[in-house]
Coordinates of C-alpha atoms (C1' of nucleotides) in Angstrom, one line a residue:
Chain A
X1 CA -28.9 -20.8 66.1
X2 CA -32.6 -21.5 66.8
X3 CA -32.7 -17.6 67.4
X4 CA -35.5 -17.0 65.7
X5 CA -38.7 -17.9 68.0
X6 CA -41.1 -16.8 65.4
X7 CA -41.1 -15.7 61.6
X8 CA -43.0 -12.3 61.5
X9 CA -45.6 -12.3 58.7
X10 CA -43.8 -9.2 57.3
X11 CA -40.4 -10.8 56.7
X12 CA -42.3 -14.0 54.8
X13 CA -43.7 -11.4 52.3
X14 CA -40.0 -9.9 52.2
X15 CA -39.2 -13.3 51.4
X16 CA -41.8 -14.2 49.0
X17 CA -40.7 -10.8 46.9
X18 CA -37.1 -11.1 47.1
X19 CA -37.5 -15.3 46.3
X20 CA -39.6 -13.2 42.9
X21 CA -36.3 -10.8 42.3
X22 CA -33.9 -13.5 42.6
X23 CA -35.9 -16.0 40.7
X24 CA -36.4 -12.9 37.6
X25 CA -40.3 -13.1 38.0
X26 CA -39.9 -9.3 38.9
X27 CA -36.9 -6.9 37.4
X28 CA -35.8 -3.7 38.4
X29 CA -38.2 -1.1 37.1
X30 CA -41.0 -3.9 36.6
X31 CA -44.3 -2.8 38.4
X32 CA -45.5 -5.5 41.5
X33 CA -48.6 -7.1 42.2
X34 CA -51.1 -5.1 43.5
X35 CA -51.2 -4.8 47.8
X36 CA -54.3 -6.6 47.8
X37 CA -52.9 -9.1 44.9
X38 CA -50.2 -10.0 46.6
X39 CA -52.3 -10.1 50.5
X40 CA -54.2 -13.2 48.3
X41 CA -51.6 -14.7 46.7
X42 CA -49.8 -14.9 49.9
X43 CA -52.9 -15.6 52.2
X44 CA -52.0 -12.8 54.3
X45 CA -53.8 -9.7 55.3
X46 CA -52.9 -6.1 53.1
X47 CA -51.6 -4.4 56.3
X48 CA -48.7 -6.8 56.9
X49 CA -48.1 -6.8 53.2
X50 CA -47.7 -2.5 53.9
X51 CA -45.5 -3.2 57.0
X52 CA -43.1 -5.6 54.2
X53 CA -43.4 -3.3 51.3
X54 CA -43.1 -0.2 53.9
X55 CA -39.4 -1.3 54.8
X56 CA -38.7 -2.4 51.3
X57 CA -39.7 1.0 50.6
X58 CA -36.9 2.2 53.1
X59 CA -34.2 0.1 52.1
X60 CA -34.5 1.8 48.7
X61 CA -36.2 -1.9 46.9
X62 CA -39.6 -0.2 45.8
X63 CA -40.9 2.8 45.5
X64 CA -45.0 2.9 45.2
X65 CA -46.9 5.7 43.2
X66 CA -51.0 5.9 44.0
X67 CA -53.5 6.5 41.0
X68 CA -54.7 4.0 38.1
X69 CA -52.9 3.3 34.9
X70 CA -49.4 2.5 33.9
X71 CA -47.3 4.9 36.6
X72 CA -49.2 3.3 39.8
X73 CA -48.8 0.9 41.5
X74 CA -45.5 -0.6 43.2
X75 CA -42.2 -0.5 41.4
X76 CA -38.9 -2.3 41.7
X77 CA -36.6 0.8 41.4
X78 CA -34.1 0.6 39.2
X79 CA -31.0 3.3 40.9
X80 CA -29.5 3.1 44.1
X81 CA -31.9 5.7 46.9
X82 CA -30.6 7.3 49.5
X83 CA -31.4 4.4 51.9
X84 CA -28.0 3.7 53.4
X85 CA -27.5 7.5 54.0
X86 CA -30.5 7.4 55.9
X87 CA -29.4 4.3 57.7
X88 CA -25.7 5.9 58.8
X89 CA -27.3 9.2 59.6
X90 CA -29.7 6.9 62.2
X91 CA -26.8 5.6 63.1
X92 CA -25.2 8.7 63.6
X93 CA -27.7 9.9 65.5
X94 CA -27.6 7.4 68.0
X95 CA -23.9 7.9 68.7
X96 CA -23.2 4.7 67.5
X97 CA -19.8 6.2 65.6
X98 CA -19.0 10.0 65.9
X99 CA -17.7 12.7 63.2
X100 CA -14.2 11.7 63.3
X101 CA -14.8 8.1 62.0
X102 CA -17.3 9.1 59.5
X103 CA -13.9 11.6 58.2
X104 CA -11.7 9.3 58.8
X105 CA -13.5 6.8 56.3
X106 CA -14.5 9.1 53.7
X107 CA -11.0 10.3 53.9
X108 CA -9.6 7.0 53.1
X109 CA -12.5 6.2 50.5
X110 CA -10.9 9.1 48.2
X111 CA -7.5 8.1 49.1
X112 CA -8.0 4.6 47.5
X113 CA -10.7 6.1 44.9
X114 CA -7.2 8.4 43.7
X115 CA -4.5 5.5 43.9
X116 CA -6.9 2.9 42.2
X117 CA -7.9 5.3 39.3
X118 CA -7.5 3.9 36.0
X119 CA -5.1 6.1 33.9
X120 CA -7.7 6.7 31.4
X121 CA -10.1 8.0 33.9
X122 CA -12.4 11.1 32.8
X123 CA -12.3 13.9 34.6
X124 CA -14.4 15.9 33.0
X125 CA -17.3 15.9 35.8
X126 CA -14.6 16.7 38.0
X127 CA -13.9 19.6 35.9
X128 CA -17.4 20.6 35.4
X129 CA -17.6 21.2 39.0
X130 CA -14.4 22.9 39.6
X131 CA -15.4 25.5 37.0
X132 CA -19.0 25.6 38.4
X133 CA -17.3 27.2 41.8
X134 CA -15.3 29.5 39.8
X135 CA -18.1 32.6 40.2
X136 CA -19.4 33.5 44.2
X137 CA -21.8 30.6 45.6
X138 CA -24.0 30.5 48.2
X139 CA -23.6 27.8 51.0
X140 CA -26.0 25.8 49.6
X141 CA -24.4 25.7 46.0
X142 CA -21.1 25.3 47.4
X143 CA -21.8 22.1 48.7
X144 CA -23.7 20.8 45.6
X145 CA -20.8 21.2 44.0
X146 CA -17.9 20.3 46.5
X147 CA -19.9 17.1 46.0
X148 CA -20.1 17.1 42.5
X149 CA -16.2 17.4 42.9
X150 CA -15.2 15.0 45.4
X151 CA -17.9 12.4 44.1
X152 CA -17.1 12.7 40.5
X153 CA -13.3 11.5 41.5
X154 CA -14.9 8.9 43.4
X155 CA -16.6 7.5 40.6
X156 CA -13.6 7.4 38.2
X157 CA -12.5 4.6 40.6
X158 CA -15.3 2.3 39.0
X159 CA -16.6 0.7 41.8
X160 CA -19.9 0.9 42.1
X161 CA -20.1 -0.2 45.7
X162 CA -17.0 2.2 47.1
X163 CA -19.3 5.1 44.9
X164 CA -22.3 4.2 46.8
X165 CA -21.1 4.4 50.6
X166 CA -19.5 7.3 49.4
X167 CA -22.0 9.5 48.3
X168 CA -23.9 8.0 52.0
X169 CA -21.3 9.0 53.5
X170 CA -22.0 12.8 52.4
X171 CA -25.6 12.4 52.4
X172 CA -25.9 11.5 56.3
X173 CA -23.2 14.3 57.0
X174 CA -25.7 16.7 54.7
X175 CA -27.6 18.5 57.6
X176 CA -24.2 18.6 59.8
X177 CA -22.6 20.3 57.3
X178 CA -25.2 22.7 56.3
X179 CA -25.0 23.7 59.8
X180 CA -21.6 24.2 60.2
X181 CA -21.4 26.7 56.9
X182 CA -24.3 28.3 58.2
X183 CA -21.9 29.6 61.4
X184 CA -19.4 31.0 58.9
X185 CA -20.6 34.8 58.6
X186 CA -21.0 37.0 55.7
X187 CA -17.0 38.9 55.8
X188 CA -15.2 35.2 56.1
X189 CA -17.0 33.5 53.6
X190 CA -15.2 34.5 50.6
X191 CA -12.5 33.4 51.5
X192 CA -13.7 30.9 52.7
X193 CA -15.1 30.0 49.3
X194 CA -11.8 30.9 47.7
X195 CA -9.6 28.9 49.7
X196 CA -12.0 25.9 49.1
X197 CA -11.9 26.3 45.4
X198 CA -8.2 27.1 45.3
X199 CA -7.5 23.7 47.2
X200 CA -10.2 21.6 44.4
X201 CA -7.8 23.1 42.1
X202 CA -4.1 21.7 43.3
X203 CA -6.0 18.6 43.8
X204 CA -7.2 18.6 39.9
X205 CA -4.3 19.8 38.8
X206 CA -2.3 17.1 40.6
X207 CA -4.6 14.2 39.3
X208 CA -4.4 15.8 35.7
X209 CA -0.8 15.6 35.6
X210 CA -0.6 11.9 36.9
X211 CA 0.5 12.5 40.2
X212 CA -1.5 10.6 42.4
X213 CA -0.3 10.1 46.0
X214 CA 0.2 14.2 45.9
X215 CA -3.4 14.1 44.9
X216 CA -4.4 12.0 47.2
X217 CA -2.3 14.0 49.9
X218 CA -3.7 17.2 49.1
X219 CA -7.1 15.7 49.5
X220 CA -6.8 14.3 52.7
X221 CA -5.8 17.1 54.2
X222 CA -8.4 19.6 52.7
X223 CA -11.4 16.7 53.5
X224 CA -9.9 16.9 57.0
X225 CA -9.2 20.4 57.5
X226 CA -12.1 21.1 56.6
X227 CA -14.9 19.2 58.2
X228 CA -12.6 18.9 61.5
X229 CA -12.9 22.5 61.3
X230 CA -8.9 23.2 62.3
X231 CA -7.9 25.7 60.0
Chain B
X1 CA -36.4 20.4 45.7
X2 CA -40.0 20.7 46.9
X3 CA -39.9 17.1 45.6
X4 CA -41.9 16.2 48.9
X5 CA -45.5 15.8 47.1
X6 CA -47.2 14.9 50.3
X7 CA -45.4 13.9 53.8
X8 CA -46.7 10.0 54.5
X9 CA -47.8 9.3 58.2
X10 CA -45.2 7.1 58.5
X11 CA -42.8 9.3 58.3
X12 CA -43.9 12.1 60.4
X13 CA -43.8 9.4 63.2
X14 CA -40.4 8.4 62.5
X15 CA -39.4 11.5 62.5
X16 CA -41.5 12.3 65.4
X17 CA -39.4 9.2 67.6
X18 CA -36.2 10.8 65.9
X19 CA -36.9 14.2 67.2
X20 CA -37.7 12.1 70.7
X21 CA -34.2 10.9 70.3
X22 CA -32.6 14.2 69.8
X23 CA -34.2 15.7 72.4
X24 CA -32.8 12.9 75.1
X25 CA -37.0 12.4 75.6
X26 CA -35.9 8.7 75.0
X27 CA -32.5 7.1 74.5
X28 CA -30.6 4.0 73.8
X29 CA -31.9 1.0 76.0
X30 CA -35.2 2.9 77.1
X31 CA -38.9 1.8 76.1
X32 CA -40.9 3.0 73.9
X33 CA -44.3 4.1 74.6
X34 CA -46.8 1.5 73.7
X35 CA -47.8 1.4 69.6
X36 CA -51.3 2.2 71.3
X37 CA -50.3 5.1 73.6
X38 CA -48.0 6.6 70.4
X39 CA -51.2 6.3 68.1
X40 CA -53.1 8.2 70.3
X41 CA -50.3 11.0 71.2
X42 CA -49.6 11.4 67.8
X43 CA -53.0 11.4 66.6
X44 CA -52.6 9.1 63.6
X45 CA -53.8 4.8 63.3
X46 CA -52.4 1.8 65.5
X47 CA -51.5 0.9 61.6
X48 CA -49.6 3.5 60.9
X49 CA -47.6 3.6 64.3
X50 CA -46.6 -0.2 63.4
X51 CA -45.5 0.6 59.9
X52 CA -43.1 3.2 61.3
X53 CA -41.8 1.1 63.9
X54 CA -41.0 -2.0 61.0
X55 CA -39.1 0.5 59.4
X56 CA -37.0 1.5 62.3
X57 CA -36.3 -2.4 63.1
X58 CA -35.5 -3.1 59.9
X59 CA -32.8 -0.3 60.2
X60 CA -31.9 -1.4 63.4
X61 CA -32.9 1.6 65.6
X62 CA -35.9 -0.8 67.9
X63 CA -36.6 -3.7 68.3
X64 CA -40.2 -5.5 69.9
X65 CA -41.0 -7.9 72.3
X66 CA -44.4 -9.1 73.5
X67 CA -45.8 -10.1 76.8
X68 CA -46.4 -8.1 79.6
X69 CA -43.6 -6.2 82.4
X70 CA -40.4 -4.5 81.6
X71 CA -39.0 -7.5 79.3
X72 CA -42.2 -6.3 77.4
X73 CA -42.8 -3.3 74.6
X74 CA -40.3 -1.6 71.6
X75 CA -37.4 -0.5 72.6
X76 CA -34.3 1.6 71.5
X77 CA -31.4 -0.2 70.7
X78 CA -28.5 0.2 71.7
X79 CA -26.1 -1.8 70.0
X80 CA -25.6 -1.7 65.9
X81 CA -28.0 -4.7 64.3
X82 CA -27.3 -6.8 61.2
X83 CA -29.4 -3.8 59.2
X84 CA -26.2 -2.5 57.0
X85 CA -25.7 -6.1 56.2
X86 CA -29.5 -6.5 55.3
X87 CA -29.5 -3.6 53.2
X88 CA -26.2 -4.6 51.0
X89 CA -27.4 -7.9 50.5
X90 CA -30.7 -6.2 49.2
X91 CA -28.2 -3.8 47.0
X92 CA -26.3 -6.9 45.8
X93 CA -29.7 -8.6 44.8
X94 CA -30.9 -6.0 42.8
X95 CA -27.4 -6.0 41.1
X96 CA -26.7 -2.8 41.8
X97 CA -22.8 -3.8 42.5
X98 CA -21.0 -6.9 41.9
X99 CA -19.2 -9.6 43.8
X100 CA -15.5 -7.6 42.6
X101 CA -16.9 -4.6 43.9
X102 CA -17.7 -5.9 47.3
X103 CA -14.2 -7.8 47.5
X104 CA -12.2 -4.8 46.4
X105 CA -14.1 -2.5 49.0
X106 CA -13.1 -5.4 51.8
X107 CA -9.8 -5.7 50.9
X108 CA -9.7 -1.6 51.2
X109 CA -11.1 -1.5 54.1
X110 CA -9.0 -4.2 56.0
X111 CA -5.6 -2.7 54.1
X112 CA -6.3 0.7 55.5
X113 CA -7.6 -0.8 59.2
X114 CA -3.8 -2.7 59.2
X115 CA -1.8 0.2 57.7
X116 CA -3.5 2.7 60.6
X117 CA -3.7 0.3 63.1
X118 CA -1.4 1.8 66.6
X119 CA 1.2 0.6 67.8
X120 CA -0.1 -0.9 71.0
X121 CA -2.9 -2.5 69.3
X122 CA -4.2 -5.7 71.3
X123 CA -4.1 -8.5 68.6
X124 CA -5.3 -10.9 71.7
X125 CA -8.8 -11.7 69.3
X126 CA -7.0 -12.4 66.6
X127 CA -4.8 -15.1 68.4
X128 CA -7.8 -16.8 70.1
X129 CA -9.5 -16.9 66.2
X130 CA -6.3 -18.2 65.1
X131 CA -5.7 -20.9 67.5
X132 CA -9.7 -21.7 67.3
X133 CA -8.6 -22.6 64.0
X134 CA -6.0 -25.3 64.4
X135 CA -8.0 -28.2 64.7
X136 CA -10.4 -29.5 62.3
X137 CA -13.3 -27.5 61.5
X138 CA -16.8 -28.1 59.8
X139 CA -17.2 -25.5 56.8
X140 CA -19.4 -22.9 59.5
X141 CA -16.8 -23.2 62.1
X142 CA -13.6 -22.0 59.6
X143 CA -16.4 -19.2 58.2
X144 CA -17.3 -18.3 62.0
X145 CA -13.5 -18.2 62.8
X146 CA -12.3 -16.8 59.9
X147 CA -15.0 -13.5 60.3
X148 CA -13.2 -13.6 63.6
X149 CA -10.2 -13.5 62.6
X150 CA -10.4 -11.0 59.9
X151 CA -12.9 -8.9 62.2
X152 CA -10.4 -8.9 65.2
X153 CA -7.5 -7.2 62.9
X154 CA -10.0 -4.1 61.3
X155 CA -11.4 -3.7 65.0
X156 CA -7.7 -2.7 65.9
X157 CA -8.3 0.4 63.7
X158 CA -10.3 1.8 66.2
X159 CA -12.9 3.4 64.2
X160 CA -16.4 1.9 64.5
X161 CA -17.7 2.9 61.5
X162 CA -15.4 1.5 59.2
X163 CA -15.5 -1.7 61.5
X164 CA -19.4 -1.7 61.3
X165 CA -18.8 -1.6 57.5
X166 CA -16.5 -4.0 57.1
X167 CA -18.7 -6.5 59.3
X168 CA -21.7 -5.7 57.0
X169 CA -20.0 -6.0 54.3
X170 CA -18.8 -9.6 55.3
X171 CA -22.3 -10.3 56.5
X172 CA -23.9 -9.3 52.9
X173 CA -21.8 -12.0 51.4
X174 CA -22.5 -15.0 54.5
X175 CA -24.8 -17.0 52.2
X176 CA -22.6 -17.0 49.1
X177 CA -19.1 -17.6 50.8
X178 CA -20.9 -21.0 52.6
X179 CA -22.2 -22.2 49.0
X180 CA -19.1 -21.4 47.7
X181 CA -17.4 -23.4 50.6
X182 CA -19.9 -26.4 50.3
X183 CA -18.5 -27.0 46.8
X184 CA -15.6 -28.3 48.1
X185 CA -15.7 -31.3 48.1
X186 CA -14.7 -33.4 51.2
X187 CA -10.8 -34.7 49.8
X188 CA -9.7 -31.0 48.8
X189 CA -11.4 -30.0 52.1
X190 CA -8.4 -30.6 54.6
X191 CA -6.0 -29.0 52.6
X192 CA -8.2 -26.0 51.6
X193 CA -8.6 -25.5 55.7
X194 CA -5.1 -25.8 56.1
X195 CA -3.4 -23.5 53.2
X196 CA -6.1 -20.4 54.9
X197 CA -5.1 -21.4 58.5
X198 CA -1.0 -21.3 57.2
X199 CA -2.0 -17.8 55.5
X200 CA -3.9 -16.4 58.6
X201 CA -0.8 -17.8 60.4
X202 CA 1.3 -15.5 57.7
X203 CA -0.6 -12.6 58.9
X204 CA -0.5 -12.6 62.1
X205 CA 3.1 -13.1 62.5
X206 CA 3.9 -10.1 60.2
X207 CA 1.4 -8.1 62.3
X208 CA 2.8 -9.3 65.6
X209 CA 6.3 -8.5 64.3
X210 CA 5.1 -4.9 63.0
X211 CA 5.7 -5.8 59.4
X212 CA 2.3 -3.8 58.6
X213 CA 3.1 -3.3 55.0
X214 CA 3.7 -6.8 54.9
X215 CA 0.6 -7.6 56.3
X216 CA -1.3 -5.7 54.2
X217 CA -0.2 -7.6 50.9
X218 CA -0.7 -11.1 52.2
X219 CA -4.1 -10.0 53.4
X220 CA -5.3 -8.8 50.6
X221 CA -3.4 -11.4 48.7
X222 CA -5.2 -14.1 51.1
X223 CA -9.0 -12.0 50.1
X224 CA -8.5 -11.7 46.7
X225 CA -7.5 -15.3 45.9
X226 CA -9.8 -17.2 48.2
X227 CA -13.0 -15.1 47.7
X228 CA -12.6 -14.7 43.9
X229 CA -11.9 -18.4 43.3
X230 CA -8.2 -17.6 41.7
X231 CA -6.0 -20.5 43.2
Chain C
dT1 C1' -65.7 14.5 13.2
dG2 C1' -63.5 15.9 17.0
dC3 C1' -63.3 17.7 21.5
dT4 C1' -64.5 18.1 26.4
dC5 C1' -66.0 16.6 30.6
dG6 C1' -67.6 13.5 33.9
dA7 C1' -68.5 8.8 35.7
dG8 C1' -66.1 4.6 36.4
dT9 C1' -62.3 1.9 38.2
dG10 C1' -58.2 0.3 40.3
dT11 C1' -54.3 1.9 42.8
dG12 C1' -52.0 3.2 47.3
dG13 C1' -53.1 5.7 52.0
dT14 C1' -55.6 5.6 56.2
dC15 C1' -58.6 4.4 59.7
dA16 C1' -61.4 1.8 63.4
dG17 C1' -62.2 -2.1 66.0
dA18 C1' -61.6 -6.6 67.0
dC19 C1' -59.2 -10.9 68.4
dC20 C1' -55.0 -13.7 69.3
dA21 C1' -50.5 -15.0 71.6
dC22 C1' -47.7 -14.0 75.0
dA23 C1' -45.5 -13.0 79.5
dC24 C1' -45.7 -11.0 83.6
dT25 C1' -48.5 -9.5 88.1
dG26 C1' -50.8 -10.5 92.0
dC27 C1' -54.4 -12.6 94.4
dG28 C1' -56.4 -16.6 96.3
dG29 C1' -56.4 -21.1 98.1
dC30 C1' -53.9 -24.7 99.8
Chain D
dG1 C1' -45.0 -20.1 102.9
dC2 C1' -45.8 -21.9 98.4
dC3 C1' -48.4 -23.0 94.2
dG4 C1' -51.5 -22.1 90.5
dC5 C1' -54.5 -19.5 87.9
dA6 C1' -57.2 -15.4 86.6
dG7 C1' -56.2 -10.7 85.3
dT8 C1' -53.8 -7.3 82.4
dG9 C1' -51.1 -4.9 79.1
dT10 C1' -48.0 -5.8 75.4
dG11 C1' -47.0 -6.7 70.4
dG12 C1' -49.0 -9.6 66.2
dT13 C1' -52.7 -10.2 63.0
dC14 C1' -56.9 -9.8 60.6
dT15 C1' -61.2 -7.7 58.6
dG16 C1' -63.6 -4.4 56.2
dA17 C1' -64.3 0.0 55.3
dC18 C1' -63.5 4.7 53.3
dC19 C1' -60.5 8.3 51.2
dA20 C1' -57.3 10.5 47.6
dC21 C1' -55.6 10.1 43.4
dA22 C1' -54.9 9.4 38.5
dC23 C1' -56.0 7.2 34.7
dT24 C1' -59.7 5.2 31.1
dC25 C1' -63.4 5.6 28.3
dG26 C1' -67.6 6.7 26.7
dA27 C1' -71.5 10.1 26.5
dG28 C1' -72.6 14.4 25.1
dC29 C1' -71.8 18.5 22.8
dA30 C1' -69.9 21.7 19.3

DNA sequence: TGCTCGAGTGTGGTCAGACCACACTGCGGC
DNA sequence: GCCGCAGTGTGGTCTGACCACACTCGAGCA
């Protein structure tokens, strides 16, 4: 305790606009006081209000539109941004965990997502995507909707938050995997597509018929054969 | 795409320090050069430097000292901050996932960490939280040990990620779990301490003995009921 | 009357320069 | 040889200014 020597200007003003979120004097898509507004309310200068609304810009809190009239200013946003995806990738980046944990979660994030599904689950996005990789892709709609696939059977899981640090999950491999498919040359990517979509398919066809630990099965070892890259 | 309406300055010096990163120009532990030096090199304000460098302490990849000599100036970090728990407690403020969500996701988490946990796993943490716990405790004392306790078993997984997670995650809820606690009032007190101390006890004897499935049920048994309130 | 165009205005985005608080460095005097 | 203090470079903060942008609204025209 007593670890904090100072209290930055910055992380007051974080303070003061969180005490106004949790307090309801500013909702989700509600527009905020004005930089300078809030510099005089707060008897501090506009730059450190930036530096506090800059890294509540980063953590996905506000978003902030320039101009006059009803769409500027600084907004509470409403949806989830891709904040924590930019956070693991930082992480990532400075080796701070390396591929095979990032697999190893994500791999047990759809296990659980499968077992946990309700048995009135939709699958219908699931089944959108699977019939969207029916025709030849390139790499870059492939992984839209290998995705679309994996995240929609995420989702049918109903939590919000196992959702979320999924879909970071993919977003901070993104660039990674991008790379990766970019390697695979022009002759071996058909099949490469094929076997990909043939493998979403046993897994759909094993969660439509109710069997879920073969689902789950089948997707562990296609999430891991894949990005491992052991064929 | 081309969603990127203009690139702000920030950014390009993030991404500036993160290309600095790649390169091995700078890396974990070293100094950064001065916010006054990077204005100049980059060719952009003092201002704009600093609100780069907020956002990369606020995600945990610097962190700033003042004064003058080595001790002094931003450096990289090399060790994971609270920032992941920062930003979930944000996520959790704005409502964006509930208090089930969050348990549900531990209780994942720390299941999967026990059922993948090797043989040869040193439960020595564990014990030490365990017998820290024996003796009387104040309400932060059993929260301290208890994270420690918990913490100990999903760092046996050996995968930092999901250990990183799982630390966040208990860090996002901190303040909630010590109001909740300080509703106890002082009679129930000594017996609420020791029903969790005979539960962790429960645990740890079935993960000493390599009961892991066991393990897993009381554990998640012990989560559910004390952090949803379900007696 | 109705339309267009331009000045006005308030927003975020950026810059320059200054001063403060701090902690080390190193010189000077004792 | 030791102590103390001025010097110096760091982040922390403030002020005031100007720019870019997008809307508002009224003047002027058809």
């Amino acid at each position: 305790m007593t670890a904090d020597p100072v209290m930055r200007t910055y992380e007051g003003v974080i303070d003061s606009i969180r005490h106004m979120l949790l307090t309801g004097e500013v909702s989700p898509g509600d527009r905020l006081p004005s930089e300078r507004e809030l510099a005089d309310a707060l008897g501090v200068s506009r730059p450190m209000v930036r530096e506090a609304l800059r890294t509540l810009e980063v953590l996905g809190v506000v978003a902030a539109r320039r101009g006059q009239g009803p769409a500027a200013g600084t907004f509470i946003l409403t949806e989830p941004s891709p904040a924590l995806a930019t956070l693991l990738d930082m992480e990532f980046t400075l080796e701070r965990f390396d591929l095979a944990d990032v697999i190893d979660t994500r791999v047990m994030l759809e296990r659980w997502a499968i077992l946990s599904m309700p048995a009135d689950a939709d699958l219908s996005a699931a089944a959108h995507a699977l019939s969207m990789m029916s025709e030849p892709l390139t790499r870059e709609e492939l992984m839209e909707w290998d995705l679309s696939f994996h995240q929609a059977i995420v989702d049918c899981a109903t939590n919000r938050l196992a959702a979320h640090l999924y879909r970071s999950l993919r977003g901070a491999m993104h660039q990674r995997l991008a790379d990766s498919l970019a390697s695979i040359d022009a002759e071996a990517w058909e099949s490469f597509w094929r076997r990909v979509m043939r493998e979403h398919r046993m897994i759909y066809a094993a969660l439509d018929s109710g069997d879920r630990e073969r689902a789950a099965d089948l997707s562990e070892k296609h999430v891991t054969r894949h990005y491992l890259r052991r064929p």
